[in-house]
Short mmCIF file of C-alpha atoms in Angstrom, two decimals:
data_model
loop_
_atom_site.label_atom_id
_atom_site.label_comp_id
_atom_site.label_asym_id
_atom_site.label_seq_id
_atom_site.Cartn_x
_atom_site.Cartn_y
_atom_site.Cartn_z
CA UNK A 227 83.73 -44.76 -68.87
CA UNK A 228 84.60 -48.55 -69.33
CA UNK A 229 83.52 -51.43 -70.95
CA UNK A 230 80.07 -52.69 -69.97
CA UNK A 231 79.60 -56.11 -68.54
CA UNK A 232 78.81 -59.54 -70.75
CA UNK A 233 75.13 -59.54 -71.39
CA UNK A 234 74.36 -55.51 -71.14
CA UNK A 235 74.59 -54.90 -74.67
CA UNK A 236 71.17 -54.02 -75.02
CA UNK A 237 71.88 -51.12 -72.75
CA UNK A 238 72.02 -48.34 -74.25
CA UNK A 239 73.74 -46.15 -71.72
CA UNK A 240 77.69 -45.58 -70.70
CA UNK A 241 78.88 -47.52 -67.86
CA UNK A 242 81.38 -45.97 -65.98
CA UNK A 243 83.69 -46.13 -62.71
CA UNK A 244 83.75 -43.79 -60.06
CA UNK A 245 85.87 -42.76 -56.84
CA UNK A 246 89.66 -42.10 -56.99
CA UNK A 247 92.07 -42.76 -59.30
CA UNK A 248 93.70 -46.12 -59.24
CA UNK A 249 97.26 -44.55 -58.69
CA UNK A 250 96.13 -42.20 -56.02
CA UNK A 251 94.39 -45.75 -53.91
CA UNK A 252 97.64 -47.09 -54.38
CA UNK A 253 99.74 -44.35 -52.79
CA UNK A 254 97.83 -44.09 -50.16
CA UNK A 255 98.30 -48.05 -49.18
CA UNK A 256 101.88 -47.61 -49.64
CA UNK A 257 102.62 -44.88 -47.65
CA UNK A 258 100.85 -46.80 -44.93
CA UNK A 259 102.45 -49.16 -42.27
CA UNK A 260 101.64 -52.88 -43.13
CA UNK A 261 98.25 -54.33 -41.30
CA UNK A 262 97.70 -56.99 -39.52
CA UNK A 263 93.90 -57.17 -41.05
CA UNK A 264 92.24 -54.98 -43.85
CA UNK A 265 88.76 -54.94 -43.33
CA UNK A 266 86.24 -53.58 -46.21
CA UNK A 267 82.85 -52.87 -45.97
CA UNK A 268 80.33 -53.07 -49.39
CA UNK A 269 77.07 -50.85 -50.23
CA UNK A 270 74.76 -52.15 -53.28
CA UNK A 271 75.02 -55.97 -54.69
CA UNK A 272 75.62 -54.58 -58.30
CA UNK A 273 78.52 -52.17 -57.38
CA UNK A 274 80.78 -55.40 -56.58
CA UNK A 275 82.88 -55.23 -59.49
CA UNK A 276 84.17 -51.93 -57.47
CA UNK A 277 85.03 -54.27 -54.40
CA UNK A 278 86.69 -56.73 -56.47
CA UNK A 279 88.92 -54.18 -57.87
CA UNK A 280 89.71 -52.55 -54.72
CA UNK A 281 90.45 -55.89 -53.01
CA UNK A 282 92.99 -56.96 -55.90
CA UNK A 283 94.98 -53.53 -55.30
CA UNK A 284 95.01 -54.46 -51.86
CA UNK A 285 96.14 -57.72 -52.23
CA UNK A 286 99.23 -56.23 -54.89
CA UNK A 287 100.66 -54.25 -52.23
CA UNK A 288 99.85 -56.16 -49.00
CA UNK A 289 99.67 -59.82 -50.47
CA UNK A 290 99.96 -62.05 -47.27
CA UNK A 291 97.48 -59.50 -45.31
CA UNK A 292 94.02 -61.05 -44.78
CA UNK A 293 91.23 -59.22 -46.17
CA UNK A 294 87.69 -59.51 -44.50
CA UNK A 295 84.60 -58.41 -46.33
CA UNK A 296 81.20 -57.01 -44.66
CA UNK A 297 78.26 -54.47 -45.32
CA UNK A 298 75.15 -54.96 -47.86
CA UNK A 299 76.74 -56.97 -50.82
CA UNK A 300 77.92 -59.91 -48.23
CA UNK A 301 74.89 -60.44 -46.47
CA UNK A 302 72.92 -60.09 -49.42
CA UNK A 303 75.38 -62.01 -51.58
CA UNK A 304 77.67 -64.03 -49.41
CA UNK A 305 77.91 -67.12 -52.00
CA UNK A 306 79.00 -64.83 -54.67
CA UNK A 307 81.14 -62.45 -52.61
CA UNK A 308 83.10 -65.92 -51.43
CA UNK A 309 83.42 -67.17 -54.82
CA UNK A 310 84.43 -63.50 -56.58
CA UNK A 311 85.37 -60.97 -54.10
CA UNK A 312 88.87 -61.90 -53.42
CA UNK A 313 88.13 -61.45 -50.24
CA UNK A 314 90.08 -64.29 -47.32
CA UNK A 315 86.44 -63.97 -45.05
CA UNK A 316 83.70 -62.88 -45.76
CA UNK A 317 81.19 -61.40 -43.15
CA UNK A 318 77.41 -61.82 -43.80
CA UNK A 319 76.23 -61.78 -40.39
CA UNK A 320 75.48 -57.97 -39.14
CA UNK A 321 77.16 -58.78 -35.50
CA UNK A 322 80.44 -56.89 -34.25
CA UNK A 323 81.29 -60.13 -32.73
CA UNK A 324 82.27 -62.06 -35.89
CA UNK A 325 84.47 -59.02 -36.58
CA UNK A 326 86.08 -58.60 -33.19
CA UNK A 327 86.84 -62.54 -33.26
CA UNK A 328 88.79 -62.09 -36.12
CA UNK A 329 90.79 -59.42 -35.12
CA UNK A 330 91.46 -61.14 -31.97
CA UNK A 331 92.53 -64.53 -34.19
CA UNK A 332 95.06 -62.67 -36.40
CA UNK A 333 96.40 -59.98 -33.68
CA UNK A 334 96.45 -62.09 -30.75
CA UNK A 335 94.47 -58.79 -28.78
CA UNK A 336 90.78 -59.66 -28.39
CA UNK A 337 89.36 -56.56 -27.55
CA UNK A 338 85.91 -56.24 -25.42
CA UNK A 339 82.99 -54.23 -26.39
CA UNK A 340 83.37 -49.86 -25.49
CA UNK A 341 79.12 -50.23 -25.85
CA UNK A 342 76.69 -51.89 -25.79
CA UNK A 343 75.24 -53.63 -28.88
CA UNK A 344 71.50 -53.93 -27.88
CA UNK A 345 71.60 -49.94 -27.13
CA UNK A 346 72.10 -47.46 -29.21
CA UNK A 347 72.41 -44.30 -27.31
CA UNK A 348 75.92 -46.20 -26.38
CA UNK A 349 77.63 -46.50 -29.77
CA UNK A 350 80.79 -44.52 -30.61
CA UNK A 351 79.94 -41.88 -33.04
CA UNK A 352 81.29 -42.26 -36.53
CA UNK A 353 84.61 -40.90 -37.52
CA UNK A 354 83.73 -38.63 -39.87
CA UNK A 355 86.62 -36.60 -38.47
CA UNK A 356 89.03 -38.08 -40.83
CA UNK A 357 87.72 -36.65 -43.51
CA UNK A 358 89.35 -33.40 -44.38
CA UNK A 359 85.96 -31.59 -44.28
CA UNK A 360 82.39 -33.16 -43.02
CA UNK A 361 80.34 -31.48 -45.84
CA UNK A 362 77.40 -33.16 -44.08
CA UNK A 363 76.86 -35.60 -40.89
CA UNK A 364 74.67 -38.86 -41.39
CA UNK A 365 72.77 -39.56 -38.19
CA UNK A 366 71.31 -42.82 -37.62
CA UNK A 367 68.31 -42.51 -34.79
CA UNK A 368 66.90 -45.73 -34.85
CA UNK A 369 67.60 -49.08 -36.85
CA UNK A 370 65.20 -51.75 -38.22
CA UNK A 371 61.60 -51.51 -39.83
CA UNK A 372 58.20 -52.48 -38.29
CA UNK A 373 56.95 -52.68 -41.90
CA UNK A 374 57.88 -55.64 -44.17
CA UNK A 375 57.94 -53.94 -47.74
CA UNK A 376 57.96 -56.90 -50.30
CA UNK A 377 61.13 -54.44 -52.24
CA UNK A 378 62.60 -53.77 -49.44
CA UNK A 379 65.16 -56.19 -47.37
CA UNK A 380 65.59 -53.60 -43.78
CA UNK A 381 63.64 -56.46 -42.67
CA UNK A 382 66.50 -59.39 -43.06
CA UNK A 383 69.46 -56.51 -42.59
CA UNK A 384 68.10 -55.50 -39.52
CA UNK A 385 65.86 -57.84 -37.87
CA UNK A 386 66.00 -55.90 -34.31
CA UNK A 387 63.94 -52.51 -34.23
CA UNK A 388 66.38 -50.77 -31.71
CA UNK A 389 66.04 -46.48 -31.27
CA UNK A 390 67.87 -44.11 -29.71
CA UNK A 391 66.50 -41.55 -27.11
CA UNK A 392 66.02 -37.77 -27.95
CA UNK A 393 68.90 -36.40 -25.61
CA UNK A 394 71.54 -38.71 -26.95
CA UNK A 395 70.90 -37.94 -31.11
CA UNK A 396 70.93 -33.93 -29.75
CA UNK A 397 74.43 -34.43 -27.91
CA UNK A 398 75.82 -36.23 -31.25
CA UNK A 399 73.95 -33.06 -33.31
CA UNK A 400 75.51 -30.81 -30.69
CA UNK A 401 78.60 -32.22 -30.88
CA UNK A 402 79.20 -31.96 -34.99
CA UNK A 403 77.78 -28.21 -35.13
CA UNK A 404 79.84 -26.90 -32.19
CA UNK A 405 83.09 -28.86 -32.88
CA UNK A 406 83.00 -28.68 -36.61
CA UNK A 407 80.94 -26.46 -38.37
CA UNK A 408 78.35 -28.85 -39.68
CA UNK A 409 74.84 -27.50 -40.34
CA UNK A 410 73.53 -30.14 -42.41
CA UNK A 411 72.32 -33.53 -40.96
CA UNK A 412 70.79 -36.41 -42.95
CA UNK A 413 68.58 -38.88 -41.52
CA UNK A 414 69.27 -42.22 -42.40
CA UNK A 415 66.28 -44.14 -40.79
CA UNK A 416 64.57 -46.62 -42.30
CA UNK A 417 61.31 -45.54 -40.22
CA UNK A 418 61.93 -42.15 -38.31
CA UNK A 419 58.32 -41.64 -37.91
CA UNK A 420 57.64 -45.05 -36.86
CA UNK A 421 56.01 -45.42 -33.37
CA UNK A 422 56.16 -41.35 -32.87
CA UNK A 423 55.02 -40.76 -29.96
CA UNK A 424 57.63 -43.03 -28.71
CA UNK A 425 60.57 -41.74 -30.75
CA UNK A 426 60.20 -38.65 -33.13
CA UNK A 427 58.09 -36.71 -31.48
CA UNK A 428 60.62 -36.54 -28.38
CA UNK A 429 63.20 -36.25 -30.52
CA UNK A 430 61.91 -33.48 -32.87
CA UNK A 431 60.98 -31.63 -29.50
CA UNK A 432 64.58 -31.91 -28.17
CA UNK A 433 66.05 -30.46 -31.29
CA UNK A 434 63.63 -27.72 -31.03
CA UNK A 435 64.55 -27.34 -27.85
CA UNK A 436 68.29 -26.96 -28.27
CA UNK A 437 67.77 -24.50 -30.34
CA UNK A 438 70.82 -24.85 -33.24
CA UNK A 439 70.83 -23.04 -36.27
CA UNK A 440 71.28 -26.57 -38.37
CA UNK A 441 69.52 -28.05 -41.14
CA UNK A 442 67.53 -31.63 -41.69
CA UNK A 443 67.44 -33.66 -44.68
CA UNK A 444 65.35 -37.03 -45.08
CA UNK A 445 66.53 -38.65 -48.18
CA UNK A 446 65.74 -41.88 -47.05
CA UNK A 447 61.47 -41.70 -47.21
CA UNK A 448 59.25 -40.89 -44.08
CA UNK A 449 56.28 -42.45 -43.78
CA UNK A 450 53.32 -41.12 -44.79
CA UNK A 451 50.61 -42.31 -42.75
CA UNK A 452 52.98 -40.98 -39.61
CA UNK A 453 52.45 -37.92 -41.13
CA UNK A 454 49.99 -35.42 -38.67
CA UNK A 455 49.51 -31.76 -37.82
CA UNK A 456 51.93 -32.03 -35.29
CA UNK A 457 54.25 -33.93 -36.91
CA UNK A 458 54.49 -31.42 -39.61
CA UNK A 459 54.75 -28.93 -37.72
CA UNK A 460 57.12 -30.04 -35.33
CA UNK A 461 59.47 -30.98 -38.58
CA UNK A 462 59.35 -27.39 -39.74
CA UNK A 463 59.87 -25.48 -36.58
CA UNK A 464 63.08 -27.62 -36.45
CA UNK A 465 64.73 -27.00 -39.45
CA UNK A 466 63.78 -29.63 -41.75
CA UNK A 467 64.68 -28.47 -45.44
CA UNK A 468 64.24 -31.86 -47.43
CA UNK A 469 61.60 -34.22 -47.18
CA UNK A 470 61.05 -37.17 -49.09
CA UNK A 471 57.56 -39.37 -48.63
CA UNK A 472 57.39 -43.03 -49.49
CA UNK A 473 54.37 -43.47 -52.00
CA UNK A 474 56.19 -45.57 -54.25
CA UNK A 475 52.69 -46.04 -56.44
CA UNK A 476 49.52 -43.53 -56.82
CA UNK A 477 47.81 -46.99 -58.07
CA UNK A 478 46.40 -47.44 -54.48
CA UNK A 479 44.04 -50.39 -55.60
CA UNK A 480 46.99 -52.12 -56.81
CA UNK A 481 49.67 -51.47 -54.25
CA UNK A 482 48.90 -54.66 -52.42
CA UNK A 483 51.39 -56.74 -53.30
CA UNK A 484 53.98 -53.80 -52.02
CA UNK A 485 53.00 -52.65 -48.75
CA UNK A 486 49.67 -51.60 -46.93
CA UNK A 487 51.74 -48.80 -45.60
CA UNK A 488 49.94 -45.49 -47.62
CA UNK A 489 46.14 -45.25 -48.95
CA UNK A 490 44.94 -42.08 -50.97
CA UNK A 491 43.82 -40.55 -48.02
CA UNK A 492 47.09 -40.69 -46.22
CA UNK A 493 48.76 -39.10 -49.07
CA UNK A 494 46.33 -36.25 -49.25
CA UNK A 495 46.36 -35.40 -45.93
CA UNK A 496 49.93 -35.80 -45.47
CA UNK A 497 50.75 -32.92 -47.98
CA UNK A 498 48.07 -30.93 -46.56
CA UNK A 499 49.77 -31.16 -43.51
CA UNK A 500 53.13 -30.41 -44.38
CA UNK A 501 51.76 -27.35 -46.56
CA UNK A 502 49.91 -26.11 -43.61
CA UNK A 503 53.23 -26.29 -41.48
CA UNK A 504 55.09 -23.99 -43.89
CA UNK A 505 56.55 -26.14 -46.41
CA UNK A 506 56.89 -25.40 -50.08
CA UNK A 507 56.53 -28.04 -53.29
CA UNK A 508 60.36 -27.78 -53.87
CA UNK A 509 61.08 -28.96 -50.33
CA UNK A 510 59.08 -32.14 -50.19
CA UNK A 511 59.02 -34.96 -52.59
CA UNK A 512 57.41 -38.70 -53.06
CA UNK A 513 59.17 -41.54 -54.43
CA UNK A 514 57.58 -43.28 -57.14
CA UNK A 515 59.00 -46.92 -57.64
CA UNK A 516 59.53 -47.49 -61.41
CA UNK A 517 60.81 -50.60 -62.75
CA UNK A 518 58.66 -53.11 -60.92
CA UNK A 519 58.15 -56.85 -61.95
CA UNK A 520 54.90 -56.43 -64.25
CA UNK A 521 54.72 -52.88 -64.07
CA UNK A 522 52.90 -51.29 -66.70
CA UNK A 523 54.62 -48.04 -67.96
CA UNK A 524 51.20 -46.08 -67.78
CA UNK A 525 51.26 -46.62 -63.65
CA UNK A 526 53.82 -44.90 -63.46
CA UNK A 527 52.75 -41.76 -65.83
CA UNK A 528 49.41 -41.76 -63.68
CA UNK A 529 51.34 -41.73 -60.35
CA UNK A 530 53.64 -39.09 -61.72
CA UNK A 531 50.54 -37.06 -62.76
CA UNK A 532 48.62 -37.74 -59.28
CA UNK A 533 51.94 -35.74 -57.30
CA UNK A 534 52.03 -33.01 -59.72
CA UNK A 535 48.37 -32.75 -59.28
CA UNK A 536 49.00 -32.48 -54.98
CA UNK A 537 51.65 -29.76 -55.89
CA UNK A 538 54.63 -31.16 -54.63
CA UNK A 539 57.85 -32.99 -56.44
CA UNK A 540 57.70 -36.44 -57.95
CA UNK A 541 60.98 -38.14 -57.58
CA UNK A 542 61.09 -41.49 -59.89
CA UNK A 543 63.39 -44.51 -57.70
CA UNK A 544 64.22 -47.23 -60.06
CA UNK A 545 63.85 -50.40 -58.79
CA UNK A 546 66.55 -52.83 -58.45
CA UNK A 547 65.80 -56.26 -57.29
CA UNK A 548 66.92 -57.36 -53.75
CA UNK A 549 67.92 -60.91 -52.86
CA UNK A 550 65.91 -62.08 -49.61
CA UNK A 551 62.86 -59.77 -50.03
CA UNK A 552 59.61 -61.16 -51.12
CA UNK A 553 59.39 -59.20 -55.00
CA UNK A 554 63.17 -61.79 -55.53
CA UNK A 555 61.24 -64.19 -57.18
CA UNK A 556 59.17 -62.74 -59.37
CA UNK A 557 61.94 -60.30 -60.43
CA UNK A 558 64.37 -63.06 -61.38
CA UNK A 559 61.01 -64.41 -63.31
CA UNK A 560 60.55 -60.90 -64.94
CA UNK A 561 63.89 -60.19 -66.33
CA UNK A 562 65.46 -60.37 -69.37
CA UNK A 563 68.42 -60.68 -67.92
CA UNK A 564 69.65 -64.05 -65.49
CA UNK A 565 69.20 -62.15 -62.06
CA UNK A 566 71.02 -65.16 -59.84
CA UNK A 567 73.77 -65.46 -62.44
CA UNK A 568 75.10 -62.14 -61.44
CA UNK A 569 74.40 -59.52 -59.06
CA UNK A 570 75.33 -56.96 -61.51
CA UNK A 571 72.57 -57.67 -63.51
CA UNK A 572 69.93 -56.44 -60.43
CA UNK A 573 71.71 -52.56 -61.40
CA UNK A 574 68.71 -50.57 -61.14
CA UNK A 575 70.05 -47.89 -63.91
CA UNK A 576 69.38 -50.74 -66.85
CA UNK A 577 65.58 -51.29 -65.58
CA UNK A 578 66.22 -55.32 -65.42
CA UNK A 579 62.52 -56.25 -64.73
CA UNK A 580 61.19 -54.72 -67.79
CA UNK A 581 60.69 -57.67 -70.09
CA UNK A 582 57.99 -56.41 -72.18
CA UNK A 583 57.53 -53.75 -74.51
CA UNK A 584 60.41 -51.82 -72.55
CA UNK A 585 61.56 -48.54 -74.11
CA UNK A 586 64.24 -46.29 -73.22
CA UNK A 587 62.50 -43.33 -75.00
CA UNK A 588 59.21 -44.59 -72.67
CA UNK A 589 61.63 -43.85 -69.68
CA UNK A 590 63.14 -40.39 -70.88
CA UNK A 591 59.46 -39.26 -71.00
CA UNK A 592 58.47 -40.30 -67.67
CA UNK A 593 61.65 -38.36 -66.56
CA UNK A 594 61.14 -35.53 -68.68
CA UNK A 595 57.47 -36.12 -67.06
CA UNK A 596 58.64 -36.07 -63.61
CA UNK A 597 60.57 -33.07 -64.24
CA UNK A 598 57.38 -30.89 -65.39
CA UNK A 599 58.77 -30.35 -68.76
CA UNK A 600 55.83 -31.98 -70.47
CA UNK A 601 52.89 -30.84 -68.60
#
């Protein structure tokens, strides 16, 4: 636990740090041979304070060694992350070539491309091999979203729809289960189902096909209205365990201003589907967006009731407001707090759009809701 940030007294929750301990971070940058470049990569906006501190370490033991600064926060952020980060460059642009440019500057090697960046099927495979053991593989099959959620920023992250073809994801499947052990592989798509007929339906075929006692986990939502017989089906007979649907709201008449992506019917049918196929309530789940500019508290109880009433798992996802994506405005409107002060301020755990009549004991009951334990 440490202190919370200026202007989140109101919260009434701990705020705390997580990842190693300071003193372990340390040794490991001094038993290492100097760099010529330290480059960092950064997830969510409001977990900079995390990059800040791991850039001034950095800079205490390797003080004349540029650091250069990528991933969500600096293209999100790249004003702030120049002004606060610590960081020497910072690199909002989602393009290998700014990266391999600056390597080239401060080594005097300018590598060349080992792929090719308009094709998936030829990128290197991540090294999860470092780690000491791969509990679990992340597999990214496609990148880029035909839909443009007004919450959502895969739009202005990824511009470029670009997927991979069935035979290459099953090699890199084949390759973590017979080399290392791993049974458990997480899609990290922001549309697997998207165009199916093009892409998942090939690719859930070819897993099938393979036949490899491994297991499939979509944490990241499908798509509901993708969602058929076969589809279903095809998902089950290869080995999917976890499935989480995008609904988001079960206020269909109201969802405009979201997405068009999911109607009633969709939702219905979907979980028909999957139930048909052989899956259970604990093994699929819908996200339900709470948090929203405007949203009314009772939405969220009747959306919460609606997937308990289809049998299956309602799985609340707070909302935190995304710089670039068309909800920005009216969040910073919404808040109580001053959303383009600070980026910490957009932490979806303190609810920041909730101006009005906001209660914490509101929210424990919608979890406690979610959970069953009040039906």
């Amino acid at each position: 636990q440490i202190p919370k940030p200026k202007g989140m007294e109101d919260v009434s929750r701990h705020y705390c740090r997580y990842g190693i301990k300071i003193k372990w971070f340390k040794k490991d940058l001094l038993s290492m041979k100097k760099p010529d470049l330290i480059f960092i990569t950064s997830l969510m906006t409001y977990w900079y304070p995390g990059i800040m501190e791991t850039i001034k370490i950095i800079k205490e033991i390797f003080p004349h060694v540029p650091v250069v600064l990528g991933g969500i926060y600096a293209s999100l952020c790249t004003e702030h992350a120049e002004k606060y980060s610590g960081a020497d460059y910072v690199v909002a642009e989602r393009s290998e070539d700014a990266v391999l440019k600056l390597a080239g500057e401060h080594t005097g090697y300018f590598p060349a491309y080992k792929f090719n960046p308009h094709d998936l099927d030829t990128y290197p495979y991540p090294a999860f091999d470092l780690q000491n053991k791969i509990a679990y593989v992340p597999l990214l099959t496609s990148k880029g979203c035909p839909f443009s959620c007004a919450y959502c920023a895969s739009c202005f992250l990824d511009p470029k729809r670009m997927i991979r073809g069935a035979k290459s994801v099953v090699k890199e499947i084949k390759f973590w289960h017979e080399k290392y052990d791993v049974t458990d592989f997480v899609f990290y798509d922001d549309a697997l189902l998207a165009d199916s007929k093009q892409h998942a339906i090939p690719l859930l075929e070819e897993i099938i096909g393979a036949g490899l006692k491994v297991r499939f986990h979509t944490p990241n939502a499908l798509h509901i209205r993708e969602i058929s017989k076969q589809i279903a089906s095809l998902m089950f007979q290869a080995g999917f365990k976890t499935l989480r649907l995008g609904l988001e709201t079960a206020m269909f008449d109201l969802r405009g201003e979201m997405d068009t992506k999911v109607g009633n019917n969709d939702f219905k049918q979907a979980v028909i589907c999957l139930k048909q196929a052989g899956f259970n309530k604990e093994q699929i789940g819908a996200y339900l967006l709470a948090g929203l500019p405007g949203q009314e508290m009772d939405s969220i109880e009747y959306s919460i009731k609606e997937v308990l009433r289809q049998n299956i798992t309602p799985l609340l996802a707070y909302y935190s407001p995304i710089p670039h994506t068309k909800l920005w405005s009216k969040a910073v409107d919404s808040s109580r707090y001053d959303l383009n002060l600070d980026p910490v301020f957009t932490n979806n755990a303190i609810f920041p759009c909730q101006k009005e009549n906001f209660s914490w004991e509101k929210i424990s009951y919608l979890k406690d809701l979610a959970r069953g334990d009040r039906q």
